[in-house]
Coordinates of C-alpha atoms and ligand atoms in Angstrom, one line a residue:
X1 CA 38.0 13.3 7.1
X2 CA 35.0 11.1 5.7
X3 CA 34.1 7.8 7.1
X4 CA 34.0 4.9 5.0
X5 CA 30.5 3.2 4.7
X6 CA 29.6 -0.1 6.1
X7 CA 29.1 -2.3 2.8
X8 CA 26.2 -3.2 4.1
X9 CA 24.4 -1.0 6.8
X10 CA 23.2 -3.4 9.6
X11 CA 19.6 -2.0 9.3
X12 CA 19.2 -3.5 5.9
X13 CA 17.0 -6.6 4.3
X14 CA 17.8 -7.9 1.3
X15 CA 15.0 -9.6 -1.4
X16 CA 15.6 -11.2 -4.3
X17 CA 13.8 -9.5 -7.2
X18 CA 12.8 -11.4 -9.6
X19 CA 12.3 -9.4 -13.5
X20 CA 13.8 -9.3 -16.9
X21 CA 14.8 -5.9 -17.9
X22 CA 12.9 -4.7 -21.2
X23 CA 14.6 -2.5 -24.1
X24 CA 11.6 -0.8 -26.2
X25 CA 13.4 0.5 -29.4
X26 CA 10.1 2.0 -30.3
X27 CA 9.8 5.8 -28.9
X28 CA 6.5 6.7 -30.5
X29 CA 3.8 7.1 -27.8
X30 CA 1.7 3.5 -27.9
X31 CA -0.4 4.3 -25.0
X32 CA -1.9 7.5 -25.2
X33 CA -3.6 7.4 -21.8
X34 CA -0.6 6.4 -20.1
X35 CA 1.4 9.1 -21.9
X36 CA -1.5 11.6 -20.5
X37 CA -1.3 9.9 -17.1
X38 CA 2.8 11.0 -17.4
X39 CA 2.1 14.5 -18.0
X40 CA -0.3 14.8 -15.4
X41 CA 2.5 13.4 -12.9
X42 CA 5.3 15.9 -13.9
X43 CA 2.6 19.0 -13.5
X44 CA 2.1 17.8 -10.1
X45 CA 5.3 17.0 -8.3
X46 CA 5.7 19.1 -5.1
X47 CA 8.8 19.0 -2.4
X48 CA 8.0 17.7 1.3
X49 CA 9.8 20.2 2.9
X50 CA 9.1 22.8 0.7
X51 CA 5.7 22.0 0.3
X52 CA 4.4 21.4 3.9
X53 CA 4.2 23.3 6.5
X54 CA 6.8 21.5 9.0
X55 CA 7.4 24.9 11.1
X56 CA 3.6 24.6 12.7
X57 CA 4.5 20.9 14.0
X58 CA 1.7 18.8 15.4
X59 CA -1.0 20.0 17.2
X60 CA -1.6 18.0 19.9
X61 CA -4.9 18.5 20.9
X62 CA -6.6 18.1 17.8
X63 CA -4.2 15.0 16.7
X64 CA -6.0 13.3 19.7
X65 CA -9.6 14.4 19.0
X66 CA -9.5 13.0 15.5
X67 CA -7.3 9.6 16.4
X68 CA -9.3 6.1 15.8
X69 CA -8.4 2.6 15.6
X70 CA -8.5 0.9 12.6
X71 CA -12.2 2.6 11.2
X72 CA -12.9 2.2 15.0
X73 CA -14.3 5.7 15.8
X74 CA -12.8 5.4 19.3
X75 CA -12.7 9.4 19.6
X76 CA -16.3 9.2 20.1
X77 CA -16.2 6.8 23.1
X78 CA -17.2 9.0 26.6
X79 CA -14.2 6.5 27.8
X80 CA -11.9 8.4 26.0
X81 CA -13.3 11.9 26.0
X82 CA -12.8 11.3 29.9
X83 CA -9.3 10.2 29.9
X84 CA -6.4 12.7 30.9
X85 CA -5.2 15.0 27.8
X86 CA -1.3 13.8 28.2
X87 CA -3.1 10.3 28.4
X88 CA -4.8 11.0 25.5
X89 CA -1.7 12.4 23.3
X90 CA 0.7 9.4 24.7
X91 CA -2.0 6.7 23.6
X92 CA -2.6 8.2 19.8
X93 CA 0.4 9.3 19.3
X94 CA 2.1 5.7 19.9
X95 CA -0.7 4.0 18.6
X96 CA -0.7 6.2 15.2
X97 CA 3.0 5.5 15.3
X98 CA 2.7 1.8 15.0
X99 CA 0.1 2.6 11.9
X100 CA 1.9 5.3 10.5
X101 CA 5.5 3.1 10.2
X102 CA 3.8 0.3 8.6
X103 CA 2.9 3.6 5.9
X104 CA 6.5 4.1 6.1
X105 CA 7.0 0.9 5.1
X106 CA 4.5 -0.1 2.2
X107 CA 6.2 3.5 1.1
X108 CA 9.3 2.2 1.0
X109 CA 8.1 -1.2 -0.7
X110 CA 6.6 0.9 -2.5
X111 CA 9.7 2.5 -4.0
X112 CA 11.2 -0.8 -5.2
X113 CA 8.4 -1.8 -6.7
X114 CA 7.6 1.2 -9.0
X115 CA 11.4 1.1 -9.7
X116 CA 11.4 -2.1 -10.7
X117 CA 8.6 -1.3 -12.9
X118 CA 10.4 1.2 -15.0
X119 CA 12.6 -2.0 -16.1
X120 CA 9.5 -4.9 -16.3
X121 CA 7.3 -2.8 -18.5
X122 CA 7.0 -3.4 -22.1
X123 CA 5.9 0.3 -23.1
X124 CA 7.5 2.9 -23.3
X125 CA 5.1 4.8 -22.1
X126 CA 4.6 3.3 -18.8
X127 CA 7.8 3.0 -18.3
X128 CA 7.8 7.1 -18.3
X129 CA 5.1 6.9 -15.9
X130 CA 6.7 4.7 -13.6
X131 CA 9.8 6.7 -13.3
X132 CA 7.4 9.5 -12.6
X133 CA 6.3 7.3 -9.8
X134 CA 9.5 6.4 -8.3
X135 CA 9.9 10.2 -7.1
X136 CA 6.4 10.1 -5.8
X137 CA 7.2 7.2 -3.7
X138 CA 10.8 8.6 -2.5
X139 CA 8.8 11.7 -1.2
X140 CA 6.0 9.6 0.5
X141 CA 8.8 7.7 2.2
X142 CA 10.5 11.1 3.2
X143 CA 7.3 12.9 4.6
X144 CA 6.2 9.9 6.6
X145 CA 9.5 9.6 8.4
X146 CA 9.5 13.1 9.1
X147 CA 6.1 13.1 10.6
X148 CA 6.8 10.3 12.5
X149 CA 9.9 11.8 13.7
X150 CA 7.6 14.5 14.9
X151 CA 5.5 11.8 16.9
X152 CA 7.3 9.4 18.7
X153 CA 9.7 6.8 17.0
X154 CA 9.2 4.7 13.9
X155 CA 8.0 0.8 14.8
X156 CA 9.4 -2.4 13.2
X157 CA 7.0 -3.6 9.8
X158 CA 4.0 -6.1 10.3
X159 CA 5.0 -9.8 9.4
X160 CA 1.5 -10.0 7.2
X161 CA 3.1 -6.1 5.6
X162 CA 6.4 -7.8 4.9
X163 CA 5.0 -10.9 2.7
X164 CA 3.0 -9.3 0.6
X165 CA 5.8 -6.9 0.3
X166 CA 8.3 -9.4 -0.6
X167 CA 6.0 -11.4 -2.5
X168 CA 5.7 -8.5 -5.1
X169 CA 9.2 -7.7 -5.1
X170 CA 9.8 -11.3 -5.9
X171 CA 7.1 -12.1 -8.7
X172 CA 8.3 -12.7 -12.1
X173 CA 6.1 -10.5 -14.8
X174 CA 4.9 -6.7 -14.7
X175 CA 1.6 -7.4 -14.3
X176 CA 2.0 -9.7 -11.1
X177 CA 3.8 -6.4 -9.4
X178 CA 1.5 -3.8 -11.0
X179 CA -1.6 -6.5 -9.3
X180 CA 0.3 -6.8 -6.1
X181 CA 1.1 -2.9 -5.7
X182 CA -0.8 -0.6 -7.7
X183 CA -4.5 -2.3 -7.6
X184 CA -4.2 -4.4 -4.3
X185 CA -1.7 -2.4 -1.7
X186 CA -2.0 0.9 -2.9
X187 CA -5.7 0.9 -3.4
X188 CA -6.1 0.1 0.1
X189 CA -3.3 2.4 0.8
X190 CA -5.6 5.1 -1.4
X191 CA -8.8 4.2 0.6
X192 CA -7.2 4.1 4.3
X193 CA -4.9 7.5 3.5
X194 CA -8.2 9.0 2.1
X195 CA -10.3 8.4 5.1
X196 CA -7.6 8.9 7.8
X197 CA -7.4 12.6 5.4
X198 CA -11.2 13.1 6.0
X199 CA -11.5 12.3 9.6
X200 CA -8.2 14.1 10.9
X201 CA -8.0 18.1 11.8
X202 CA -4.3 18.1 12.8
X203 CA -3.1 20.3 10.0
X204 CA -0.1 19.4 9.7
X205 CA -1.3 15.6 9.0
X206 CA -4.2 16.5 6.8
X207 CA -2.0 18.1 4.3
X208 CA 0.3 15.5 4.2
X209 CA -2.4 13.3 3.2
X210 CA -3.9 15.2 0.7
X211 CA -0.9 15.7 -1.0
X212 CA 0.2 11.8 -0.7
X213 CA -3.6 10.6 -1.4
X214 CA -3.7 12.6 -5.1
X215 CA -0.5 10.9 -5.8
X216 CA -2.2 7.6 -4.8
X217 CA -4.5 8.4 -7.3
X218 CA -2.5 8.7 -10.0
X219 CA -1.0 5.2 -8.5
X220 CA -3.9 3.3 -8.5
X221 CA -5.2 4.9 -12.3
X222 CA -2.0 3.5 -13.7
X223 CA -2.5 -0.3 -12.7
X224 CA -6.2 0.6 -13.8
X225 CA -5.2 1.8 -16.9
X226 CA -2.6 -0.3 -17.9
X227 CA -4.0 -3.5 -16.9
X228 CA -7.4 -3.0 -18.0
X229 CA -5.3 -2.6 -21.4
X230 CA -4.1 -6.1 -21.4
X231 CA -6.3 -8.5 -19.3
X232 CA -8.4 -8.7 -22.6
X233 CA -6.1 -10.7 -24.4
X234 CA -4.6 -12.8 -21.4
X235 CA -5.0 -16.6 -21.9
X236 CA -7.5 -18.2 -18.9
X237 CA -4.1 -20.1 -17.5
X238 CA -2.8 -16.0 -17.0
X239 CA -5.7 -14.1 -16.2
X240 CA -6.5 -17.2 -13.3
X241 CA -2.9 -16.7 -12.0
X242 CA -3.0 -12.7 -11.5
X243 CA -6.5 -13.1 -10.0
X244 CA -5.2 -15.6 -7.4
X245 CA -2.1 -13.2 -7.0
X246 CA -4.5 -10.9 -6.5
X247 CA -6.6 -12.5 -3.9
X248 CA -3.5 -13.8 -1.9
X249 CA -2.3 -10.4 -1.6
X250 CA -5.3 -8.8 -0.6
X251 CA -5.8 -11.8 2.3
X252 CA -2.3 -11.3 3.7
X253 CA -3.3 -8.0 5.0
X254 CA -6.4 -8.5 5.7
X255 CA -7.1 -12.0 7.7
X256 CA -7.4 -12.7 11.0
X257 CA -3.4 -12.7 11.6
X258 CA -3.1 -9.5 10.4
X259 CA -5.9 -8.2 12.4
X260 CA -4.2 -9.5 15.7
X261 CA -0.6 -7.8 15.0
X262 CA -2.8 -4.6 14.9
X263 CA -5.0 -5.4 18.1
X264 CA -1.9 -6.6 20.0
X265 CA 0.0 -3.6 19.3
X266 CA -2.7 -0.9 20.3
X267 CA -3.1 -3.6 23.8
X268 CA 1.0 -2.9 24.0
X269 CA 0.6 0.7 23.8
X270 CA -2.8 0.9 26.2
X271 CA -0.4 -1.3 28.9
X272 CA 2.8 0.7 28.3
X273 CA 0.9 3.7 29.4
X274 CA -0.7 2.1 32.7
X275 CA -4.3 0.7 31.5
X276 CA -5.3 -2.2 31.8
X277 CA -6.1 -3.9 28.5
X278 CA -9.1 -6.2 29.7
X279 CA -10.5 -2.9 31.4
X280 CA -10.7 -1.0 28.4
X281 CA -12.3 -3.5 26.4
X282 CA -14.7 -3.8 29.2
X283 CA -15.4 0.1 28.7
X284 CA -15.6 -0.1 24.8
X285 CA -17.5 -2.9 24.7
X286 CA -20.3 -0.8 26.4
X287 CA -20.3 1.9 24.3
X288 CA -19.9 -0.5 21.1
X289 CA -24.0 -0.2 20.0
X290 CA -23.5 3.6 19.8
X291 CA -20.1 2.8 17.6
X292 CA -21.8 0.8 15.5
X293 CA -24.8 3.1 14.7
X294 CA -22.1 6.0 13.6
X295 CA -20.0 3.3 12.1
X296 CA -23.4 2.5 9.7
X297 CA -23.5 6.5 9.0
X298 CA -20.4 7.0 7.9
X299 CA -20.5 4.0 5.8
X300 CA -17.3 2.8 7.8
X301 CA -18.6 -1.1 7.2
X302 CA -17.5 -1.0 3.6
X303 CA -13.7 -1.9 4.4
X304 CA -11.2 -1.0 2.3
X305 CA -10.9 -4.7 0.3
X306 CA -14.8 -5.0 -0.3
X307 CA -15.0 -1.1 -1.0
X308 CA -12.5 -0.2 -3.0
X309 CA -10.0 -3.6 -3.8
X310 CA -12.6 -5.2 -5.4
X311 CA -14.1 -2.5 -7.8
X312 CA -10.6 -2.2 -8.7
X313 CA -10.4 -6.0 -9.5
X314 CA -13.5 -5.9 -11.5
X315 CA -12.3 -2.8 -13.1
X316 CA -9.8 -4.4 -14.4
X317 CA -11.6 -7.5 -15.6
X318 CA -9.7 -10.2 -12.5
X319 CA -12.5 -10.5 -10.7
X320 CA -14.5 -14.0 -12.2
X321 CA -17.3 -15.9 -10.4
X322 CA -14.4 -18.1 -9.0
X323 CA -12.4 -15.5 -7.3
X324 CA -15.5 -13.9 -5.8
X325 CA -15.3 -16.9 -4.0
X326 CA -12.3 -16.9 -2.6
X327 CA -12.9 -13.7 -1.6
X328 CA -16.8 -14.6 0.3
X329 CA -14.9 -17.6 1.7
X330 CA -12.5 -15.7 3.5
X331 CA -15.1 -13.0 4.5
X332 CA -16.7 -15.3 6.3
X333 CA -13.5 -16.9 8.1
X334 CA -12.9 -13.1 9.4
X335 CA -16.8 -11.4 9.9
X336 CA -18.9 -14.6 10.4
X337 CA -21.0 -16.4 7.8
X338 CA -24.2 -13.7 7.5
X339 CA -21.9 -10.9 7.0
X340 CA -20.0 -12.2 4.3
X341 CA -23.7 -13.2 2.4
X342 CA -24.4 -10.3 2.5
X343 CA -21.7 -8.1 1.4
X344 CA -22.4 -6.5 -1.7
X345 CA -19.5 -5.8 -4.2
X346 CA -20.0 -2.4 -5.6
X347 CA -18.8 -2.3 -9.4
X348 CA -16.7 0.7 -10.9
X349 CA -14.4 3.3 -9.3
X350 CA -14.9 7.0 -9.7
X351 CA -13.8 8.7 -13.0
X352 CA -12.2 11.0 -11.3
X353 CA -9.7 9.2 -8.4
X354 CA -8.0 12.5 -7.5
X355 CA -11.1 14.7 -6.9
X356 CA -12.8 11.8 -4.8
X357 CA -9.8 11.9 -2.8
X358 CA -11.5 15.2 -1.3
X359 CA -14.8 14.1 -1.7
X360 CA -17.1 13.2 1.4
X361 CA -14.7 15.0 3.9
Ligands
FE2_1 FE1 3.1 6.2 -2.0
FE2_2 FE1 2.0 4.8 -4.4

């Protein structure tokens, strides 16, 4: 005997969407990179749990040697070389948790989105793309529940994660959404996947990135692509409204509030498991000169907005005198006044998206 559904399952959220559904009656390719961009996507599907190697679950040890916070090379510290090895596994494996659900998350926004985008877009073309798109999201979604399964338990979205979200999902035109997700939330998406990719050595994890981080690729090519297309005949009125779409979806996940819901989860997970909070800051705090040197190195000071974000924006031609800004304004609000002076905005992203993915490992 089956059991009848719940209309609604309990552990649903509804949004309104906001799009008009476009016929194209034309079926001659328009866009040819876009078309190229398509057949690229179909040549590189894979199947998570064919794909990955799930039977070698997570190793522990190494999961812990390669965890940080945030950029924050915290594996590095002497304070946590020196802590206990279940210690060790129980604070990175929550914390990454917490990080790796809000992943989950964006995934499944995500999801909507690139669905949504199959109706919103004008060309036919892109509209192939972004079904191809759709199946890359619902296996992102997949493999980042199942590794989280693996971990410890999946965490409730960030507020700041769940605006932006419902801001896209809720914007009128294609090129709001295509803004909102594929240059602003899945560029940093691309940058943060490709970094965590480069610093982990838990196999299990590393693959899963890879695989994910080439598909971000292709993600972030198609808003490129597309919108560099059409920002050259936008009206000012239309080009200013994406850019400040733009910008307010970039500051949602980056400003101070968003930085707190971070640093008051990791303090929740250092307390849960017996430490006290003010002690370890105490500890990090003396070790922070050292951080900062390797931090330099690695080139870890160009964040994810100001490194990748904005290339993207510039890219793309939504990045005027005016917006830049916005953008040093709020800098400063977040890093203090001489940082944000001096923050250079590279221009350009590479050619090649998928093979910088495994670049600089
Ligand atoms: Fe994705
Ligand atoms: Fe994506």
């Amino acid at each position: 005997m089956t059991t009848a559904l719940p209309e609604r399952p309990p552990t649903t959220d509804e949004v309104e969407v906001g799009l008009n559904a476009v016929f194209n009656w034309n079926y001659s390719g328009e866009v040819e990179q876009l078309r190229t961009l398509y057949a690229n996507a179909l040549d590189r599907q894979w199947i998570a749990m064919r794909d990955l190697d799930w039977e070698q679950g997570i190793d522990r040890e190494r999961f812990s040697k390669t965890f940080s916070i945030g950029g924050f090379p915290v594996q590095k510290t002497r304070w946590w070389q020196n802590l206990d090895p279940d210690l060790r596994w129980k604070i990175s494996s929550q914390s990454s948790a917490f990080l790796l659900s809000n992943f989950l998350h964006g995934e499944q926004g995500a999801l909507l989105v690139a669905s949504e985008l199959v109706n919103a877009v004008p060309d036919m073309d892109a509209k192939f793309y972004a079904a191809t798109q759709t199946v890359d999201e619902a296996r992102h979604v997949e493999v980042f529940a199942e590794y989280i399964r693996l971990l410890d338990e999946v965490n409730p979205i960030m507020a700041p994660l769940k605006r932006l979200l419902d801001a896209t999902i809720a914007s009128e035109g294609w090129m709001h959404k295509a803004v909102g997700m594929n240059v602003v939330i899945e560029g940093l998406a691309l940058h943060v996947f490709r970094d965590m990719r480069n610093t982990t050595e838990e196999p299990l994890l590393k693959q899963l990135l890879t695989r994910v981080s080439r598909d971000e690729a292709r993600h972030t090519a198609y808003g490129v692509k597309y919108l560099s297309h059409v920002t050259g005949t936008l009206d000012d009125r239309t080009r200013a409204e994406l850019e400040d779409f733009a910008f307010e979806a970039a500051r949602m996940l980056i400003d101070s509030r968003g930085g707190s819901t971070m640093r008051d989860a990791m303090l929740a997970v250092w307390a849960r498991n017996g430490l006290d909070p003010q002690g370890v800051f105490v500890e990090l705090a003396a070790e922070r000169e050292k951080m900062a040197a390797e931090l330099q190195r690695t080139g870890g000071v160009h964040g994810p907005v100001s490194g990748f974000v904005i290339p993207t924006l510039k890219t793309v031609g939504l990045f005027s005198e005016r917006i830049e800004g916005h953008f040093r304004s709020m800098f400063a609000a977040n890093f203090g006044e001489e940082r944000a002076r001096q923050l250079e905005f590279k221009d350009g992203l590479p050619d090649d998206l998928e093979a910088w993915v495994e670049s600089g490992a």
